[in-house]
XYZ file of C-alpha atoms in Angstrom:
559
model
C -9.837 -35.986 -9.480
C -9.826 -32.951 -7.234
C -8.054 -29.777 -8.357
C -7.262 -29.060 -4.703
C -5.026 -31.925 -3.527
C -4.076 -33.199 -0.089
C -0.684 -31.544 -0.566
C -2.452 -28.231 -1.236
C -4.372 -28.706 2.011
C -1.192 -29.501 3.914
C 0.712 -26.460 2.633
C -2.319 -24.208 3.183
C -2.548 -25.445 6.765
C 1.150 -24.625 7.293
C 0.851 -21.103 5.798
C 3.414 -22.094 3.150
C 1.220 -22.411 0.040
C 2.616 -19.236 -1.497
C 0.750 -19.722 -4.796
C -2.566 -20.593 -3.132
C -4.365 -18.078 -5.364
C -3.662 -20.398 -8.316
C -5.904 -23.004 -6.672
C -8.403 -20.947 -4.668
C -10.947 -18.795 -6.461
C -12.357 -19.320 -9.958
C -10.098 -20.705 -12.701
C -10.849 -21.472 -16.335
C -9.826 -25.036 -17.181
C -10.795 -28.207 -18.974
C -11.983 -31.395 -17.271
C -12.985 -34.593 -19.037
C -12.924 -32.783 -22.358
C -15.251 -30.024 -21.194
C -14.273 -26.383 -20.752
C -15.535 -24.519 -17.720
C -14.493 -23.074 -14.379
C -13.219 -24.777 -11.236
C -14.328 -22.981 -8.065
C -12.551 -23.415 -4.708
C -13.359 -21.707 -1.415
C -12.346 -22.119 2.228
C -15.347 -22.251 4.599
C -14.670 -24.774 7.412
C -17.680 -23.805 9.567
C -20.210 -24.115 6.715
C -22.703 -26.972 6.524
C -23.047 -26.583 2.736
C -21.730 -24.277 -0.023
C -23.204 -23.575 -3.474
C -21.936 -21.574 -6.439
C -24.592 -19.244 -7.801
C -24.281 -16.916 -10.763
C -25.635 -15.665 -14.062
C -24.597 -18.973 -15.654
C -27.185 -20.917 -13.616
C -29.812 -18.215 -13.256
C -28.698 -17.654 -9.643
C -30.281 -20.998 -8.823
C -29.495 -21.689 -5.182
C -29.577 -25.479 -5.414
C -28.181 -26.463 -8.820
C -24.406 -26.282 -8.164
C -23.464 -27.660 -4.753
C -19.750 -27.725 -3.927
C -17.971 -30.786 -2.524
C -15.792 -30.733 0.582
C -12.363 -32.028 -0.447
C -10.156 -34.388 1.557
C -9.154 -33.998 4.298
C -12.608 -32.656 5.112
C -11.532 -30.997 8.363
C -9.597 -28.425 6.293
C -12.914 -27.031 5.090
C -12.050 -26.438 1.431
C -14.967 -26.769 -1.022
C -14.611 -27.389 -4.753
C -16.779 -27.648 -7.857
C -16.083 -27.721 -11.596
C -18.946 -26.154 -13.558
C -18.787 -26.872 -17.316
C -19.735 -24.135 -19.754
C -18.874 -21.191 -17.497
C -16.819 -18.611 -19.387
C -14.725 -15.519 -18.769
C -16.948 -12.652 -17.661
C -19.396 -14.817 -15.733
C -20.698 -13.253 -12.499
C -20.868 -15.352 -9.348
C -21.047 -15.583 -5.553
C -20.851 -18.332 -2.969
C -24.032 -19.242 -1.093
C -22.925 -20.466 2.332
C -25.206 -22.260 4.776
C -24.150 -21.606 8.368
C -24.403 -23.977 11.296
C -27.328 -21.985 12.709
C -29.258 -22.226 9.436
C -28.571 -18.794 7.915
C -27.774 -18.219 4.231
C -24.821 -15.953 3.404
C -24.077 -14.582 -0.060
C -20.355 -13.975 -0.275
C -17.986 -12.616 -2.888
C -14.973 -14.801 -3.622
C -12.022 -13.876 -1.338
C -9.603 -14.965 -4.093
C -11.451 -13.436 -7.072
C -9.208 -11.650 -9.571
C -11.974 -9.304 -10.695
C -15.117 -7.821 -9.146
C -18.242 -6.001 -10.230
C -18.241 -2.210 -10.118
C -19.664 -0.919 -6.872
C -22.423 -0.776 -5.663
C -22.704 -4.316 -7.121
C -20.784 -6.856 -5.043
C -20.409 -10.096 -7.005
C -17.159 -11.603 -8.288
C -16.298 -11.944 -11.972
C -14.571 -14.879 -13.677
C -11.460 -13.720 -15.522
C -8.061 -14.920 -16.727
C -4.943 -12.882 -15.889
C -2.433 -15.231 -17.512
C -2.412 -13.927 -21.079
C -1.046 -10.388 -20.755
C 2.124 -9.818 -22.811
C 4.619 -7.958 -20.640
C 7.204 -5.721 -22.318
C 9.143 -4.562 -19.252
C 12.012 -7.073 -19.391
C 14.635 -4.321 -19.443
C 13.165 -2.680 -16.346
C 12.878 -5.951 -14.426
C 16.455 -6.913 -15.296
C 17.804 -3.517 -14.229
C 15.783 -3.721 -10.999
C 17.430 -7.036 -10.196
C 20.918 -5.733 -11.012
C 20.496 -2.653 -8.801
C 19.375 -4.854 -5.931
C 22.490 -6.994 -6.297
C 24.804 -3.978 -6.072
C 23.049 -1.780 -3.496
C 19.300 -1.839 -2.965
C 19.458 1.128 -0.574
C 21.964 3.324 -2.405
C 19.543 4.326 -5.171
C 17.647 7.630 -5.488
C 13.983 7.426 -4.510
C 11.699 10.402 -5.045
C 8.185 8.978 -4.715
C 5.044 10.697 -6.020
C 2.011 9.503 -4.036
C -1.147 9.306 -6.130
C -4.839 8.694 -5.529
C -5.905 7.130 -8.811
C -9.431 8.511 -8.979
C -8.585 12.133 -8.265
C -5.224 12.857 -9.923
C -7.055 13.945 -13.045
C -10.638 13.571 -14.241
C -12.536 14.018 -17.485
C -14.553 17.212 -17.258
C -18.198 17.544 -18.246
C -19.035 13.850 -18.498
C -22.245 12.413 -17.083
C -20.362 9.598 -15.362
C -17.787 10.097 -12.612
C -15.129 11.132 -15.110
C -12.538 8.628 -13.929
C -9.538 8.044 -16.142
C -9.033 4.377 -16.956
C -5.826 2.546 -16.046
C -4.700 2.886 -19.655
C -5.579 6.570 -19.954
C -3.920 7.582 -16.721
C -0.747 5.656 -17.577
C 0.069 8.026 -20.416
C -0.968 11.236 -18.649
C 0.806 10.342 -15.428
C 4.037 9.182 -17.069
C 4.419 12.466 -18.911
C 4.144 14.471 -15.691
C 6.198 12.167 -13.474
C 9.090 11.956 -15.944
C 9.193 15.711 -16.429
C 9.147 16.262 -12.662
C 11.967 13.806 -12.021
C 10.139 11.431 -9.693
C 11.603 7.919 -9.668
C 8.525 6.044 -8.378
C 4.819 6.485 -7.943
C 2.955 5.117 -4.940
C -0.700 4.267 -5.506
C -3.195 4.556 -2.690
C -5.435 1.487 -2.288
C -6.026 -0.373 -5.567
C -7.413 -3.683 -4.230
C -11.198 -3.737 -4.665
C -13.149 -1.756 -2.072
C -16.813 -0.724 -1.774
C -16.717 2.845 -0.399
C -14.921 5.621 -2.280
C -14.430 7.594 0.915
C -12.218 4.854 2.377
C -9.640 5.639 -0.384
C -9.025 1.917 -0.794
C -8.049 1.208 2.811
C -11.091 -0.966 3.598
C -10.671 -3.853 1.189
C -13.227 -6.475 0.143
C -11.292 -7.944 -2.809
C -7.645 -8.479 -1.934
C -6.835 -10.254 -5.209
C -8.712 -7.882 -7.543
C -7.586 -4.461 -8.806
C -10.610 -2.197 -8.455
C -12.951 -2.234 -11.443
C -13.502 1.540 -11.114
C -10.739 2.105 -13.635
C -10.833 -1.014 -15.818
C -9.929 -4.687 -15.941
C -6.975 -6.582 -14.419
C -5.332 -6.546 -17.859
C -5.754 -2.773 -17.959
C -3.934 -2.450 -14.655
C -1.159 -4.693 -15.969
C -0.878 -2.314 -18.933
C -0.580 0.600 -16.493
C 2.329 -0.999 -14.617
C 3.978 -2.170 -17.827
C 3.773 1.316 -19.373
C 5.333 2.964 -16.339
C 8.139 0.410 -16.358
C 8.778 1.087 -20.054
C 9.340 4.687 -18.995
C 11.661 3.802 -16.092
C 9.181 4.594 -13.324
C 8.728 2.214 -10.396
C 5.284 1.342 -9.016
C 4.637 0.952 -5.275
C 1.236 -0.197 -3.992
C -0.360 0.607 -0.674
C -1.319 -2.754 0.861
C -3.686 -3.199 3.814
C -3.201 -6.391 5.874
C -4.148 -4.665 9.133
C -7.946 -4.804 8.953
C -10.962 -5.243 6.662
C -14.562 -3.927 6.592
C -17.658 -5.626 7.928
C -19.599 -5.536 4.622
C -21.886 -8.572 4.496
C -20.562 -9.693 1.104
C -16.908 -9.604 2.257
C -14.565 -11.551 4.524
C -16.350 -10.749 7.782
C -17.922 -13.809 9.486
C -17.346 -15.475 6.140
C -18.869 -18.873 6.955
C -21.076 -17.667 9.792
C -18.332 -17.513 12.400
C -15.070 -15.654 12.915
C -12.776 -17.023 10.210
C -10.495 -14.381 8.724
C -10.883 -12.195 11.825
C -9.598 -12.932 15.330
C -12.448 -14.499 17.366
C -11.410 -12.529 20.473
C -13.383 -9.245 20.206
C -10.628 -7.399 22.104
C -8.293 -8.338 19.253
C -10.615 -9.014 16.345
C -12.310 -5.638 16.022
C -10.788 -2.197 15.656
C -12.758 0.521 17.477
C -11.210 3.439 15.543
C -12.185 2.177 12.125
C -15.202 -0.063 12.807
C -13.440 -2.946 11.066
C -12.336 -6.510 11.725
C -8.695 -7.380 12.452
C -7.105 -10.421 10.806
C -6.354 -13.518 12.898
C -2.606 -13.660 12.204
C -2.211 -16.773 14.310
C -4.473 -18.790 12.030
C -2.270 -20.400 9.391
C -4.780 -20.240 6.558
C -5.349 -16.510 7.173
C -1.621 -15.850 7.288
C -1.291 -17.802 4.032
C -4.089 -15.750 2.426
C -2.199 -12.524 3.164
C 1.356 -13.669 2.408
C 0.263 -15.139 -0.920
C -1.595 -11.915 -1.657
C 1.549 -9.805 -1.226
C 3.439 -12.193 -3.503
C 0.536 -12.128 -5.980
C 0.786 -8.382 -6.588
C 4.553 -8.582 -6.973
C 4.742 -11.694 -9.129
C 1.579 -11.377 -11.226
C 1.499 -7.568 -11.629
C 5.271 -6.800 -11.506
C 4.815 -4.376 -8.604
C 8.135 -2.917 -7.399
C 7.239 -2.376 -3.762
C 4.511 -2.664 -1.140
C 3.895 0.055 1.412
C 2.160 -1.678 4.311
C -0.551 0.409 5.909
C -1.111 0.753 9.677
C 1.688 -1.557 10.837
C 1.591 0.022 14.312
C -2.011 -1.167 14.739
C -0.945 -4.706 13.845
C 1.948 -5.096 16.271
C 0.402 -3.296 19.280
C -2.548 -5.032 20.935
C -3.585 -1.805 22.664
C -3.449 0.388 19.545
C -6.555 2.604 19.537
C -8.059 0.715 22.473
C -8.949 2.050 25.894
C -7.525 0.671 29.131
C -9.202 -2.606 30.027
C -10.492 -3.170 26.483
C -7.528 -5.031 25.084
C -5.979 -8.370 25.943
C -2.229 -8.841 26.419
C -0.017 -11.548 24.998
C 1.074 -14.613 27.018
C 3.885 -12.580 28.578
C 1.598 -9.771 29.698
C 2.816 -7.161 27.202
C 1.052 -5.253 24.436
C 3.019 -6.756 21.530
C 0.958 -8.877 19.135
C 3.293 -11.857 18.866
C 1.354 -13.545 16.068
C 1.335 -10.352 13.986
C 5.089 -9.934 14.501
C 5.652 -13.515 13.373
C 3.396 -12.942 10.346
C 5.396 -9.856 9.303
C 8.701 -11.683 9.660
C 7.384 -14.640 7.671
C 6.084 -12.372 4.914
C 9.195 -10.212 4.617
C 11.598 -13.154 4.716
C 9.668 -14.990 1.999
C 9.371 -11.862 -0.136
C 13.144 -11.368 0.030
C 13.765 -15.025 -0.750
C 11.577 -14.975 -3.871
C 11.890 -11.302 -4.879
C 14.984 -9.725 -3.304
C 14.672 -6.636 -5.513
C 11.180 -5.693 -4.256
C 10.845 -2.972 -1.611
C 8.865 -3.571 1.592
C 7.913 -0.326 3.301
C 6.231 0.047 6.710
C 3.931 2.832 7.819
C 4.856 2.359 11.479
C 4.205 5.425 13.606
C 5.619 4.391 16.991
C 9.104 3.923 18.452
C 8.983 0.138 17.967
C 12.591 -0.816 17.294
C 14.091 -2.864 14.450
C 11.283 -2.380 11.958
C 13.854 -2.398 9.140
C 16.787 -4.731 8.666
C 17.557 -8.431 8.632
C 14.842 -10.773 9.958
C 17.593 -13.073 11.236
C 18.756 -10.256 13.520
C 15.351 -9.883 15.194
C 14.058 -7.243 12.798
C 10.593 -7.213 11.257
C 12.431 -7.332 7.936
C 11.189 -4.196 6.163
C 13.442 -2.261 3.790
C 12.115 1.163 4.794
C 10.048 2.784 7.513
C 8.069 5.998 7.111
C 9.712 8.657 9.287
C 6.626 10.041 11.032
C 8.708 11.586 13.802
C 10.699 13.758 11.396
C 7.501 14.773 9.592
C 5.667 15.827 12.758
C 8.622 17.706 14.262
C 9.537 19.485 11.058
C 5.974 20.552 10.214
C 5.525 21.842 13.755
C 8.743 23.844 13.362
C 7.719 25.232 9.955
C 4.266 26.235 11.174
C 5.786 28.664 13.679
C 6.325 32.279 12.718
C 10.075 32.606 11.957
C 10.324 35.183 14.760
C 9.585 32.421 17.266
C 11.223 29.396 15.617
C 14.297 29.696 17.786
C 12.298 28.100 20.618
C 11.686 25.025 18.430
C 15.252 24.739 17.127
C 15.571 21.312 18.740
C 12.893 19.997 16.373
C 15.306 20.588 13.492
C 18.128 18.750 15.227
C 16.397 15.836 16.905
C 15.853 13.743 13.764
C 19.623 13.297 13.411
C 19.728 11.662 16.844
C 17.922 8.619 15.414
C 18.351 9.023 11.632
C 20.434 5.827 11.388
C 18.412 3.661 13.777
C 16.187 2.570 10.868
C 16.183 2.940 7.080
C 13.792 5.844 6.704
C 11.602 7.396 4.050
C 10.714 11.062 4.633
C 7.023 11.578 3.930
C 4.594 14.379 3.265
C 1.731 12.012 2.469
C -2.025 12.241 1.928
C -2.526 11.778 5.676
C -1.058 15.251 6.278
C -3.448 17.137 3.971
C -6.896 15.844 5.025
C -9.324 15.982 7.964
C -8.718 19.629 8.848
C -4.917 19.451 8.775
C -4.681 21.817 5.814
C -2.606 21.468 2.660
C 1.172 21.784 2.789
C 1.171 25.447 1.816
C -1.728 26.197 4.159
C 0.415 24.944 7.055
C 3.041 27.581 6.357
C 2.982 30.876 8.309
C 2.811 34.391 6.905
C 1.115 36.140 4.025
C 0.760 34.819 0.480
C 4.364 35.229 -0.684
C 5.783 34.164 2.685
C 3.833 30.905 2.539
C 5.442 30.061 -0.794
C 8.888 31.005 0.505
C 8.463 28.779 3.557
C 7.256 25.829 1.469
C 10.167 26.180 -0.941
C 12.474 26.097 2.075
C 10.720 22.994 3.433
C 11.070 21.058 0.184
C 14.704 22.066 -0.170
C 15.465 20.846 3.346
C 13.621 17.570 2.744
C 15.738 16.954 -0.368
C 18.961 17.309 1.624
C 17.989 15.431 4.794
C 19.025 11.726 4.946
C 16.276 9.359 3.829
C 14.273 8.580 0.706
C 11.498 11.040 -0.240
C 7.710 10.951 -0.726
C 5.363 13.812 -1.662
C 1.610 13.614 -2.197
C 0.036 14.848 -5.422
C -1.083 18.477 -5.547
C 1.453 19.509 -2.939
C 4.101 20.179 -5.580
C 1.896 22.874 -7.150
C 0.909 24.514 -3.860
C -2.768 23.600 -3.568
C -4.355 25.745 -0.846
C -7.369 23.444 -0.497
C -7.171 20.175 1.398
C -7.201 17.055 -0.719
C -10.666 15.770 -1.594
C -11.086 12.435 -3.377
C -14.112 13.799 -5.258
C -12.156 16.344 -7.305
C -9.106 16.451 -9.525
C -5.807 18.040 -8.579
C -6.265 21.782 -9.169
C -4.061 21.943 -12.252
C -5.368 25.406 -13.193
C -3.200 26.789 -10.374
C -0.196 26.403 -12.674
C -1.432 29.424 -14.648
C -0.370 31.520 -11.626
C 3.296 32.467 -11.348
C 3.906 31.503 -7.708
C 2.392 28.057 -8.167
C 4.327 27.439 -11.381
C 7.554 28.571 -9.693
C 6.962 26.161 -6.801
C 6.351 23.347 -9.287
C 9.557 24.271 -11.127
C 11.488 24.200 -7.862
C 10.265 20.684 -6.991
C 11.217 19.552 -10.495
C 14.691 21.078 -10.168
C 15.165 19.568 -6.715
C 14.203 16.088 -7.945
C 16.588 16.225 -10.886
C 19.394 17.711 -8.760
C 18.823 14.972 -6.161
C 19.040 12.175 -8.747
C 22.276 13.590 -10.236
C 24.220 13.814 -6.975
C 25.139 10.620 -5.143
C 25.932 12.567 -1.984
C 22.195 13.183 -1.589
C 21.094 9.541 -1.741
C 23.892 6.979 -1.828
C 24.858 7.303 1.865
C 21.382 7.835 3.329
C 21.991 5.132 5.934
C 25.685 5.660 6.594
C 26.916 7.886 9.448
C 29.871 8.875 7.286
C 27.554 10.465 4.751
C 26.483 13.350 7.018
C 28.425 15.922 8.988
C 27.280 18.923 11.003
C 28.952 22.252 10.299
C 26.698 24.455 12.430
C 23.914 23.285 14.723
C 24.132 26.005 17.387
C 22.534 29.019 15.679
C 19.046 28.870 17.150
C 18.602 32.659 17.251
C 19.301 32.904 13.534
C 17.234 29.822 12.612
C 20.216 28.439 10.703
C 21.637 24.959 10.384
C 24.546 23.991 8.139
C 25.618 20.456 7.250
C 27.255 18.529 4.466
C 26.272 15.325 2.650
C 29.079 13.126 1.362
C 29.579 10.137 -0.907
C 33.027 9.157 -2.112
C 34.756 12.303 -3.329
C 31.516 14.257 -3.739
C 30.234 16.486 -0.966
C 27.458 19.079 -0.890
C 27.142 21.779 1.779
């Protein structure tokens, strides 16, 4: 009897098999009294598929998979007795033009450490979670007011927050090691959440996790899936939320990955004007294909439901919903109405967000959407994309441009301080000073500030104070709360030695005080998205570079 039933095929073909990862991939089980692994893979254009691995000596003909009914769905299955946890495997796919492709499992829960590219059999069902209190409180807060809670997010790149010095290997902290080090710092600093840059398995360190080859596998750079579960569980025990960066916008062309998976365009859009992204040299998902949509929606649910993740920050949403994003005139194709909106991607986002809220109403969905596309946040039933928050890139760009000016000339940019309040309530915003602002020649946060050494610190203290008071949730990238002068580099640790210098320690103390002050005063967070929570007192003193306003919540107000 097949593990993958006709009902599984039907739901998969409707993009409504939300637990598809429990059937696809490699799963330990028993059949006919024998223990082994059942393998399932989707490859509709293939002429034949084999499982090869260390358990069969990588023999390319010993374990041929069977195409399950209905055959037109293109799902292949094989139970291999004797295969155990830790076994290494790939799929050998024969294409219609006679080529042989060696592919990692798209649904694998674990992968080899790069530069190796095979998948690894594992079992993620036995971890003993101890975060019941956190999960219950998360649900209760969502019932009362999901948006009226304080959020001070600390953005972290796992491999470069801290490293072991003097070791012959890369010095990475494991998931378990970093949990304890990171919790101590984050709690002391008063951050409410951490946001992890790309954790899903990826081949190239320099992509920072934004070019994914293993969507269902936490990267093996830092340990096993169980180790990552421990990391999340430990943070929850210490009342710290965990947000993951998630990348459904595109994927790399690595030969072992999703690209041309069965010899033809499968996960990617077959139209080259839609299916390839010229900026990043990557493939773009075919959101109109139900099985691809299902792959991604189930993946978002997988991280939330299997790893207890508290929120997903969706990368590059603007590139998903705009057909002309990053493309020259004449090199993109419009939708059926002649516009540049990717209708299938919009429908995918609405489907995902509505299902996430139905199954996990207390989980945060956050969009990195950098354009003026309207109704990114809000209720899907009111023609919104359905996100809870949108990164406020407009505020960030205007404010940093204002702060970069010498104070003697800031009066000419006074409007950049005021403009954000013209649209502050059009979406539910998160204010961000993220990793994107401190790389590729942009300079660190303190390096952006004008003036001499002491003036730079004074300006940055002012910037962080203003950010704390402005409506919207908050996000700050690691190293920027100690005043790193160097741009971020993924190959080094945060420059913690800077805290031996007074100015850097004072800046760090200020950020800590601001975070704790913010969390104690409802006026600073409870009415972020309510017009009544903000009132101008003075917005006409351009020559003096002064603005005055008050934040209000109930009987509390702060000027």
